[in-house]
């Protein structure tokens, strides 16, 4: 599970990162290990890049080779059945309620997963990806996905989400501290942006303006 990073957040830094972030594989080969991927971004006039392997190391995530969670029908049914150890009921994607998880520590871990890998403010239901991340310690190696790559895809998806906004006034994200940690890790000097005194959700409508 990701370690907490004590990094200040800045609204402007977060906007610049999310409006320029992209993912690339050097050899343009879909069969490359997930850790070979590069997360690209720009802060001010500086271009930054971090490999998915380095991203995993930065946040204490296992550096698996698979790009996503692999499934087959038997494995899927067996994994979903394992949900009974958490909630005393079968798992139903995007329908199983977080409140049904019996142990408060597991509910807390799910919320952490939901707010980082899925960038959700409210975590009422459990998605399939959230379920697989939560059960990663208990599944076989060949079925595990690279969580650093999933995090990278989430960061990119936020920009797409902002561009597709219509009338959702409540849509916002909050992971500026993660972005600050990434920027500092690659050695880019952070401009003299005013840090936020406390975590504040980023209004995606503001990000939409910076990507148009």
mmCIF file of N, CA and C in Angstrom, residues 69-181:
data_model
loop_
_atom_site.group_PDB
_atom_site.id
_atom_site.type_symbol
_atom_site.label_atom_id
_atom_site.label_comp_id
_atom_site.label_asym_id
_atom_site.label_seq_id
_atom_site.Cartn_x
_atom_site.Cartn_y
_atom_site.Cartn_z
ATOM 1 N N UNK A 69 -5.423 -5.964 -14.407
ATOM 2 C CA UNK A 69 -5.752 -7.208 -13.721
ATOM 3 C C UNK A 69 -6.253 -8.235 -14.723
ATOM 4 N N UNK A 70 -5.571 -9.395 -14.758
ATOM 5 C CA UNK A 70 -5.960 -10.452 -15.680
ATOM 6 C C UNK A 70 -7.074 -11.286 -15.058
ATOM 7 N N UNK A 71 -7.973 -11.716 -15.916
ATOM 8 C CA UNK A 71 -9.129 -12.470 -15.442
ATOM 9 C C UNK A 71 -9.338 -13.727 -16.270
ATOM 10 N N UNK A 72 -9.896 -14.719 -15.647
ATOM 11 C CA UNK A 72 -10.568 -15.806 -16.355
ATOM 12 C C UNK A 72 -11.785 -16.130 -15.510
ATOM 13 N N UNK A 73 -12.735 -16.821 -16.069
ATOM 14 C CA UNK A 73 -14.021 -16.978 -15.395
ATOM 15 C C UNK A 73 -13.885 -17.667 -14.039
ATOM 16 N N UNK A 74 -13.057 -18.726 -13.986
ATOM 17 C CA UNK A 74 -12.912 -19.450 -12.720
ATOM 18 C C UNK A 74 -12.229 -18.589 -11.670
ATOM 19 N N UNK A 75 -11.174 -17.898 -12.092
ATOM 20 C CA UNK A 75 -10.454 -17.050 -11.144
ATOM 21 C C UNK A 75 -11.345 -15.904 -10.656
ATOM 22 N N UNK A 76 -12.120 -15.332 -11.583
ATOM 23 C CA UNK A 76 -12.996 -14.222 -11.237
ATOM 24 C C UNK A 76 -14.035 -14.649 -10.218
ATOM 25 N N UNK A 77 -14.658 -15.780 -10.447
ATOM 26 C CA UNK A 77 -15.678 -16.252 -9.518
ATOM 27 C C UNK A 77 -15.075 -16.579 -8.162
ATOM 28 N N UNK A 78 -13.873 -17.178 -8.175
ATOM 29 C CA UNK A 78 -13.215 -17.513 -6.911
ATOM 30 C C UNK A 78 -12.842 -16.249 -6.142
ATOM 31 N N UNK A 79 -12.345 -15.245 -6.883
ATOM 32 C CA UNK A 79 -11.962 -13.992 -6.242
ATOM 33 C C UNK A 79 -13.179 -13.282 -5.663
ATOM 34 N N UNK A 80 -14.259 -13.238 -6.442
ATOM 35 C CA UNK A 80 -15.467 -12.589 -5.953
ATOM 36 C C UNK A 80 -16.014 -13.316 -4.731
ATOM 37 N N UNK A 81 -15.863 -14.637 -4.711
ATOM 38 C CA UNK A 81 -16.327 -15.399 -3.552
ATOM 39 C C UNK A 81 -15.522 -15.044 -2.308
ATOM 40 N N UNK A 82 -14.239 -14.684 -2.502
ATOM 41 C CA UNK A 82 -13.397 -14.305 -1.367
ATOM 42 C C UNK A 82 -13.893 -13.044 -0.673
ATOM 43 N N UNK A 83 -14.722 -12.284 -1.358
ATOM 44 C CA UNK A 83 -15.267 -11.065 -0.760
ATOM 45 C C UNK A 83 -16.052 -11.379 0.509
ATOM 46 N N UNK A 84 -16.530 -12.596 0.623
ATOM 47 C CA UNK A 84 -17.293 -12.971 1.821
ATOM 48 C C UNK A 84 -16.441 -12.864 3.078
ATOM 49 N N UNK A 85 -15.103 -12.917 2.928
ATOM 50 C CA UNK A 85 -14.233 -12.747 4.094
ATOM 51 C C UNK A 85 -14.237 -11.299 4.573
ATOM 52 N N UNK A 86 -14.584 -10.376 3.682
ATOM 53 C CA UNK A 86 -14.610 -8.957 4.030
ATOM 54 C C UNK A 86 -16.003 -8.488 4.436
ATOM 55 N N UNK A 87 -17.017 -9.014 3.740
ATOM 56 C CA UNK A 87 -18.346 -8.423 3.890
ATOM 57 C C UNK A 87 -19.464 -9.419 4.150
ATOM 58 N N UNK A 88 -19.141 -10.691 4.271
ATOM 59 C CA UNK A 88 -20.161 -11.708 4.548
ATOM 60 C C UNK A 88 -21.257 -11.749 3.488
ATOM 61 N N UNK A 89 -20.892 -11.444 2.246
ATOM 62 C CA UNK A 89 -21.834 -11.526 1.138
ATOM 63 C C UNK A 89 -21.045 -11.581 -0.168
ATOM 64 N N UNK A 90 -21.613 -12.117 -1.244
ATOM 65 C CA UNK A 90 -20.912 -12.169 -2.536
ATOM 66 C C UNK A 90 -20.633 -10.762 -3.061
ATOM 67 N N UNK A 91 -19.597 -10.635 -3.886
ATOM 68 C CA UNK A 91 -19.237 -9.342 -4.455
ATOM 69 C C UNK A 91 -20.007 -9.077 -5.739
ATOM 70 N N UNK A 92 -20.576 -7.889 -5.846
ATOM 71 C CA UNK A 92 -21.262 -7.438 -7.056
ATOM 72 C C UNK A 92 -20.616 -6.130 -7.496
ATOM 73 N N UNK A 93 -19.909 -6.115 -8.638
ATOM 74 C CA UNK A 93 -19.184 -4.916 -9.071
ATOM 75 C C UNK A 93 -20.054 -3.667 -9.091
ATOM 76 N N UNK A 94 -19.535 -2.602 -8.450
ATOM 77 C CA UNK A 94 -20.192 -1.289 -8.392
ATOM 78 C C UNK A 94 -21.556 -1.329 -7.712
ATOM 79 N N UNK A 95 -21.881 -2.451 -7.066
ATOM 80 C CA UNK A 95 -23.134 -2.542 -6.319
ATOM 81 C C UNK A 95 -22.890 -2.892 -4.860
ATOM 82 N N UNK A 96 -21.769 -3.559 -4.589
ATOM 83 C CA UNK A 96 -21.450 -3.898 -3.204
ATOM 84 C C UNK A 96 -21.113 -2.621 -2.436
ATOM 85 N N UNK A 97 -21.741 -2.438 -1.305
ATOM 86 C CA UNK A 97 -21.579 -1.209 -0.539
ATOM 87 C C UNK A 97 -20.388 -1.305 0.412
ATOM 88 N N UNK A 98 -19.673 -0.196 0.518
ATOM 89 C CA UNK A 98 -18.535 -0.137 1.432
ATOM 90 C C UNK A 98 -18.990 -0.374 2.864
ATOM 91 N N UNK A 99 -20.175 0.089 3.187
ATOM 92 C CA UNK A 99 -20.689 -0.065 4.553
ATOM 93 C C UNK A 99 -20.861 -1.518 4.958
ATOM 94 N N UNK A 100 -20.862 -2.430 3.970
ATOM 95 C CA UNK A 100 -21.014 -3.850 4.279
ATOM 96 C C UNK A 100 -19.689 -4.493 4.680
ATOM 97 N N UNK A 101 -18.572 -3.798 4.464
ATOM 98 C CA UNK A 101 -17.274 -4.311 4.906
ATOM 99 C C UNK A 101 -17.257 -4.298 6.426
ATOM 100 N N UNK A 102 -16.982 -5.438 7.004
ATOM 101 C CA UNK A 102 -17.170 -5.577 8.450
ATOM 102 C C UNK A 102 -16.062 -4.939 9.284
ATOM 103 N N UNK A 103 -14.829 -4.918 8.773
ATOM 104 C CA UNK A 103 -13.723 -4.413 9.593
ATOM 105 C C UNK A 103 -13.434 -2.953 9.248
ATOM 106 N N UNK A 104 -13.395 -2.056 10.240
ATOM 107 C CA UNK A 104 -13.173 -0.631 9.954
ATOM 108 C C UNK A 104 -11.828 -0.344 9.295
ATOM 109 N N UNK A 105 -10.794 -1.134 9.602
ATOM 110 C CA UNK A 105 -9.478 -0.915 8.985
ATOM 111 C C UNK A 105 -9.538 -1.181 7.486
ATOM 112 N N UNK A 106 -10.297 -2.196 7.076
ATOM 113 C CA UNK A 106 -10.424 -2.507 5.651
ATOM 114 C C UNK A 106 -11.254 -1.433 4.950
ATOM 115 N N UNK A 107 -12.256 -0.906 5.640
ATOM 116 C CA UNK A 107 -13.024 0.206 5.065
ATOM 117 C C UNK A 107 -12.116 1.417 4.842
ATOM 118 N N UNK A 108 -11.208 1.653 5.773
ATOM 119 C CA UNK A 108 -10.272 2.779 5.637
ATOM 120 C C UNK A 108 -9.346 2.556 4.446
ATOM 121 N N UNK A 109 -8.830 1.327 4.294
ATOM 122 C CA UNK A 109 -7.945 1.011 3.171
ATOM 123 C C UNK A 109 -8.690 1.190 1.852
ATOM 124 N N UNK A 110 -9.958 0.756 1.818
ATOM 125 C CA UNK A 110 -10.742 0.942 0.594
ATOM 126 C C UNK A 110 -10.886 2.418 0.259
ATOM 127 N N UNK A 111 -11.123 3.235 1.264
ATOM 128 C CA UNK A 111 -11.264 4.674 1.004
ATOM 129 C C UNK A 111 -9.958 5.244 0.445
ATOM 130 N N UNK A 112 -8.829 4.790 0.975
ATOM 131 C CA UNK A 112 -7.536 5.234 0.462
ATOM 132 C C UNK A 112 -7.376 4.842 -1.003
ATOM 133 N N UNK A 113 -7.745 3.606 -1.324
ATOM 134 C CA UNK A 113 -7.673 3.125 -2.705
ATOM 135 C C UNK A 113 -8.596 3.942 -3.604
ATOM 136 N N UNK A 114 -9.800 4.180 -3.134
ATOM 137 C CA UNK A 114 -10.807 4.871 -3.932
ATOM 138 C C UNK A 114 -10.407 6.312 -4.242
ATOM 139 N N UNK A 115 -9.813 6.998 -3.262
ATOM 140 C CA UNK A 115 -9.472 8.405 -3.453
ATOM 141 C C UNK A 115 -8.177 8.602 -4.227
ATOM 142 N N UNK A 116 -7.340 7.556 -4.329
ATOM 143 C CA UNK A 116 -6.100 7.689 -5.097
ATOM 144 C C UNK A 116 -6.224 7.040 -6.469
ATOM 145 N N UNK A 117 -6.482 5.748 -6.515
ATOM 146 C CA UNK A 117 -6.511 5.036 -7.792
ATOM 147 C C UNK A 117 -7.777 5.321 -8.598
ATOM 148 N N UNK A 118 -8.841 5.765 -7.940
ATOM 149 C CA UNK A 118 -10.074 6.069 -8.653
ATOM 150 C C UNK A 118 -10.437 7.553 -8.584
ATOM 151 N N UNK A 119 -9.665 8.328 -7.842
ATOM 152 C CA UNK A 119 -9.843 9.786 -7.653
ATOM 153 C C UNK A 119 -11.290 10.164 -7.336
ATOM 154 N N UNK A 120 -11.903 9.406 -6.436
ATOM 155 C CA UNK A 120 -13.279 9.695 -6.049
ATOM 156 C C UNK A 120 -13.300 10.390 -4.691
ATOM 157 N N UNK A 121 -14.194 11.328 -4.531
ATOM 158 C CA UNK A 121 -14.364 11.985 -3.247
ATOM 159 C C UNK A 121 -15.218 11.145 -2.306
ATOM 160 N N UNK A 122 -16.225 10.491 -2.856
ATOM 161 C CA UNK A 122 -17.116 9.663 -2.054
ATOM 162 C C UNK A 122 -16.946 8.212 -2.471
ATOM 163 N N UNK A 123 -16.778 7.361 -1.487
ATOM 164 C CA UNK A 123 -16.539 5.940 -1.767
ATOM 165 C C UNK A 123 -17.654 5.108 -1.145
ATOM 166 N N UNK A 124 -18.803 5.103 -1.804
ATOM 167 C CA UNK A 124 -19.952 4.370 -1.272
ATOM 168 C C UNK A 124 -20.047 2.950 -1.815
ATOM 169 N N UNK A 125 -19.618 2.762 -3.074
ATOM 170 C CA UNK A 125 -19.682 1.446 -3.709
ATOM 171 C C UNK A 125 -18.267 0.985 -4.059
ATOM 172 N N UNK A 126 -18.108 -0.310 -4.216
ATOM 173 C CA UNK A 126 -16.797 -0.893 -4.522
ATOM 174 C C UNK A 126 -16.759 -1.302 -5.990
ATOM 175 N N UNK A 127 -15.849 -0.704 -6.769
ATOM 176 C CA UNK A 127 -15.710 -1.069 -8.179
ATOM 177 C C UNK A 127 -14.851 -2.328 -8.309
ATOM 178 N N UNK A 128 -14.826 -2.890 -9.515
ATOM 179 C CA UNK A 128 -14.032 -4.104 -9.741
ATOM 180 C C UNK A 128 -12.548 -3.845 -9.528
ATOM 181 N N UNK A 129 -12.021 -2.738 -10.061
ATOM 182 C CA UNK A 129 -10.604 -2.432 -9.869
ATOM 183 C C UNK A 129 -10.276 -2.228 -8.396
ATOM 184 N N UNK A 130 -11.143 -1.528 -7.682
ATOM 185 C CA UNK A 130 -10.924 -1.331 -6.248
ATOM 186 C C UNK A 130 -10.900 -2.666 -5.523
ATOM 187 N N UNK A 131 -11.780 -3.555 -5.934
ATOM 188 C CA UNK A 131 -11.829 -4.888 -5.328
ATOM 189 C C UNK A 131 -10.521 -5.638 -5.559
ATOM 190 N N UNK A 132 -10.019 -5.602 -6.801
ATOM 191 C CA UNK A 132 -8.787 -6.326 -7.112
ATOM 192 C C UNK A 132 -7.585 -5.724 -6.384
ATOM 193 N N UNK A 133 -7.534 -4.397 -6.292
ATOM 194 C CA UNK A 133 -6.433 -3.765 -5.556
ATOM 195 C C UNK A 133 -6.485 -4.171 -4.090
ATOM 196 N N UNK A 134 -7.684 -4.160 -3.532
ATOM 197 C CA UNK A 134 -7.862 -4.510 -2.125
ATOM 198 C C UNK A 134 -7.449 -5.945 -1.842
ATOM 199 N N UNK A 135 -7.681 -6.831 -2.810
ATOM 200 C CA UNK A 135 -7.380 -8.250 -2.600
ATOM 201 C C UNK A 135 -6.034 -8.664 -3.199
ATOM 202 N N UNK A 136 -5.252 -7.697 -3.708
ATOM 203 C CA UNK A 136 -3.957 -8.012 -4.322
ATOM 204 C C UNK A 136 -3.059 -8.890 -3.449
ATOM 205 N N UNK A 137 -2.963 -8.646 -2.141
ATOM 206 C CA UNK A 137 -2.072 -9.497 -1.324
ATOM 207 C C UNK A 137 -2.474 -10.968 -1.314
ATOM 208 N N UNK A 138 -3.702 -11.276 -1.726
ATOM 209 C CA UNK A 138 -4.195 -12.643 -1.592
ATOM 210 C C UNK A 138 -4.319 -13.377 -2.926
ATOM 211 N N UNK A 139 -3.923 -12.728 -4.044
ATOM 212 C CA UNK A 139 -4.085 -13.380 -5.341
ATOM 213 C C UNK A 139 -2.727 -13.756 -5.926
ATOM 214 N N UNK A 140 -2.720 -14.671 -6.879
ATOM 215 C CA UNK A 140 -1.480 -15.171 -7.464
ATOM 216 C C UNK A 140 -0.766 -14.083 -8.267
ATOM 217 N N UNK A 141 0.549 -14.227 -8.355
ATOM 218 C CA UNK A 141 1.390 -13.204 -8.981
ATOM 219 C C UNK A 141 0.947 -12.881 -10.409
ATOM 220 N N UNK A 142 0.622 -13.908 -11.205
ATOM 221 C CA UNK A 142 0.324 -13.655 -12.615
ATOM 222 C C UNK A 142 -0.968 -12.869 -12.814
ATOM 223 N N UNK A 143 -1.768 -12.736 -11.776
ATOM 224 C CA UNK A 143 -3.020 -11.992 -11.897
ATOM 225 C C UNK A 143 -2.903 -10.567 -11.350
ATOM 226 N N UNK A 144 -1.743 -10.219 -10.818
ATOM 227 C CA UNK A 144 -1.595 -8.907 -10.205
ATOM 228 C C UNK A 144 -1.259 -7.849 -11.257
ATOM 229 N N UNK A 145 -1.748 -6.645 -11.030
ATOM 230 C CA UNK A 145 -1.462 -5.531 -11.935
ATOM 231 C C UNK A 145 -0.469 -4.582 -11.284
ATOM 232 N N UNK A 146 0.209 -3.785 -12.113
ATOM 233 C CA UNK A 146 1.138 -2.785 -11.617
ATOM 234 C C UNK A 146 0.339 -1.591 -11.103
ATOM 235 N N UNK A 147 0.364 -1.376 -9.794
ATOM 236 C CA UNK A 147 -0.448 -0.313 -9.203
ATOM 237 C C UNK A 147 0.092 1.073 -9.561
ATOM 238 N N UNK A 148 1.388 1.172 -9.827
ATOM 239 C CA UNK A 148 1.940 2.447 -10.279
ATOM 240 C C UNK A 148 1.366 2.852 -11.624
ATOM 241 N N UNK A 149 1.197 1.869 -12.515
ATOM 242 C CA UNK A 149 0.607 2.154 -13.825
ATOM 243 C C UNK A 149 -0.863 2.535 -13.678
ATOM 244 N N UNK A 150 -1.577 1.868 -12.777
ATOM 245 C CA UNK A 150 -2.975 2.230 -12.546
ATOM 246 C C UNK A 150 -3.089 3.649 -12.006
ATOM 247 N N UNK A 151 -2.163 4.037 -11.122
ATOM 248 C CA UNK A 151 -2.162 5.402 -10.603
ATOM 249 C C UNK A 151 -1.871 6.397 -11.721
ATOM 250 N N UNK A 152 -0.912 6.067 -12.586
ATOM 251 C CA UNK A 152 -0.584 6.944 -13.714
ATOM 252 C C UNK A 152 -1.793 7.130 -14.623
ATOM 253 N N UNK A 153 -2.507 6.048 -14.902
ATOM 254 C CA UNK A 153 -3.694 6.134 -15.754
ATOM 255 C C UNK A 153 -4.778 6.985 -15.105
ATOM 256 N N UNK A 154 -4.866 6.923 -13.780
ATOM 257 C CA UNK A 154 -5.842 7.752 -13.078
ATOM 258 C C UNK A 154 -5.501 9.225 -13.240
ATOM 259 N N UNK A 155 -4.225 9.578 -13.082
ATOM 260 C CA UNK A 155 -3.804 10.970 -13.243
ATOM 261 C C UNK A 155 -4.143 11.489 -14.637
ATOM 262 N N UNK A 156 -3.959 10.649 -15.641
ATOM 263 C CA UNK A 156 -4.282 11.034 -17.016
ATOM 264 C C UNK A 156 -5.792 11.130 -17.205
ATOM 265 N N UNK A 157 -6.522 10.220 -16.590
ATOM 266 C CA UNK A 157 -7.973 10.195 -16.742
ATOM 267 C C UNK A 157 -8.627 11.437 -16.149
ATOM 268 N N UNK A 158 -7.991 12.037 -15.148
ATOM 269 C CA UNK A 158 -8.543 13.258 -14.553
ATOM 270 C C UNK A 158 -8.642 14.356 -15.602
ATOM 271 N N UNK A 159 -7.619 14.469 -16.449
ATOM 272 C CA UNK A 159 -7.652 15.487 -17.509
ATOM 273 C C UNK A 159 -8.786 15.201 -18.488
ATOM 274 N N UNK A 160 -8.936 13.938 -18.869
ATOM 275 C CA UNK A 160 -10.027 13.575 -19.777
ATOM 276 C C UNK A 160 -11.376 13.859 -19.138
ATOM 277 N N UNK A 161 -11.452 13.599 -17.835
ATOM 278 C CA UNK A 161 -12.687 13.838 -17.094
ATOM 279 C C UNK A 161 -13.029 15.321 -17.114
ATOM 280 N N UNK A 162 -12.021 16.157 -16.931
ATOM 281 C CA UNK A 162 -12.239 17.604 -16.927
ATOM 282 C C UNK A 162 -12.716 18.095 -18.287
ATOM 283 N N UNK A 163 -12.171 17.535 -19.354
ATOM 284 C CA UNK A 163 -12.546 17.959 -20.704
ATOM 285 C C UNK A 163 -13.968 17.539 -21.053
ATOM 286 N N UNK A 164 -14.452 16.488 -20.405
ATOM 287 C CA UNK A 164 -15.782 15.970 -20.715
ATOM 288 C C UNK A 164 -16.865 16.512 -19.788
ATOM 289 N N UNK A 165 -16.501 17.429 -18.907
ATOM 290 C CA UNK A 165 -17.472 17.942 -17.946
ATOM 291 C C UNK A 165 -18.624 18.658 -18.643
ATOM 292 N N UNK A 166 -19.793 18.490 -18.079
ATOM 293 C CA UNK A 166 -20.944 19.229 -18.586
ATOM 294 C C UNK A 166 -21.545 20.057 -17.450
ATOM 295 N N UNK A 167 -22.352 19.416 -16.606
ATOM 296 C CA UNK A 167 -22.996 20.192 -15.560
ATOM 297 C C UNK A 167 -22.716 19.693 -14.161
ATOM 298 N N UNK A 168 -21.674 18.885 -13.986
ATOM 299 C CA UNK A 168 -21.397 18.331 -12.669
ATOM 300 C C UNK A 168 -20.584 19.325 -11.851
ATOM 301 N N UNK A 169 -21.249 20.063 -10.998
ATOM 302 C CA UNK A 169 -20.590 21.101 -10.210
ATOM 303 C C UNK A 169 -19.831 20.523 -9.015
ATOM 304 N N UNK A 170 -20.083 19.258 -8.680
ATOM 305 C CA UNK A 170 -19.479 18.670 -7.487
ATOM 306 C C UNK A 170 -18.221 17.859 -7.793
ATOM 307 N N UNK A 171 -17.884 17.710 -9.065
ATOM 308 C CA UNK A 171 -16.773 16.851 -9.437
ATOM 309 C C UNK A 171 -15.445 17.516 -9.084
ATOM 310 N N UNK A 172 -14.664 16.874 -8.229
ATOM 311 C CA UNK A 172 -13.389 17.443 -7.810
ATOM 312 C C UNK A 172 -12.444 16.319 -7.418
ATOM 313 N N UNK A 173 -11.155 16.627 -7.327
ATOM 314 C CA UNK A 173 -10.158 15.628 -6.954
ATOM 315 C C UNK A 173 -9.257 16.215 -5.875
ATOM 316 N N UNK A 174 -8.513 15.328 -5.227
ATOM 317 C CA UNK A 174 -7.629 15.791 -4.162
ATOM 318 C C UNK A 174 -6.431 14.848 -4.060
ATOM 319 N N UNK A 175 -5.364 15.118 -4.793
ATOM 320 C CA UNK A 175 -4.108 14.396 -4.594
ATOM 321 C C UNK A 175 -2.906 15.257 -4.972
ATOM 322 N N UNK A 176 -2.983 16.541 -4.647
ATOM 323 C CA UNK A 176 -1.888 17.455 -4.940
ATOM 324 C C UNK A 176 -0.590 17.083 -4.259
ATOM 325 N N UNK A 177 -0.671 16.495 -3.070
ATOM 326 C CA UNK A 177 0.549 16.106 -2.355
ATOM 327 C C UNK A 177 1.300 15.017 -3.112
ATOM 328 N N UNK A 178 0.560 14.099 -3.738
ATOM 329 C CA UNK A 178 1.208 13.059 -4.542
ATOM 330 C C UNK A 178 1.942 13.686 -5.718
ATOM 331 N N UNK A 179 1.304 14.664 -6.341
ATOM 332 C CA UNK A 179 1.911 15.330 -7.492
ATOM 333 C C UNK A 179 3.170 16.082 -7.077
ATOM 334 N N UNK A 180 3.108 16.776 -5.935
ATOM 335 C CA UNK A 180 4.289 17.478 -5.440
ATOM 336 C C UNK A 180 5.440 16.514 -5.212
ATOM 337 N N UNK A 181 5.137 15.354 -4.639
ATOM 338 C CA UNK A 181 6.175 14.350 -4.378
ATOM 339 C C UNK A 181 6.818 13.870 -5.679
#
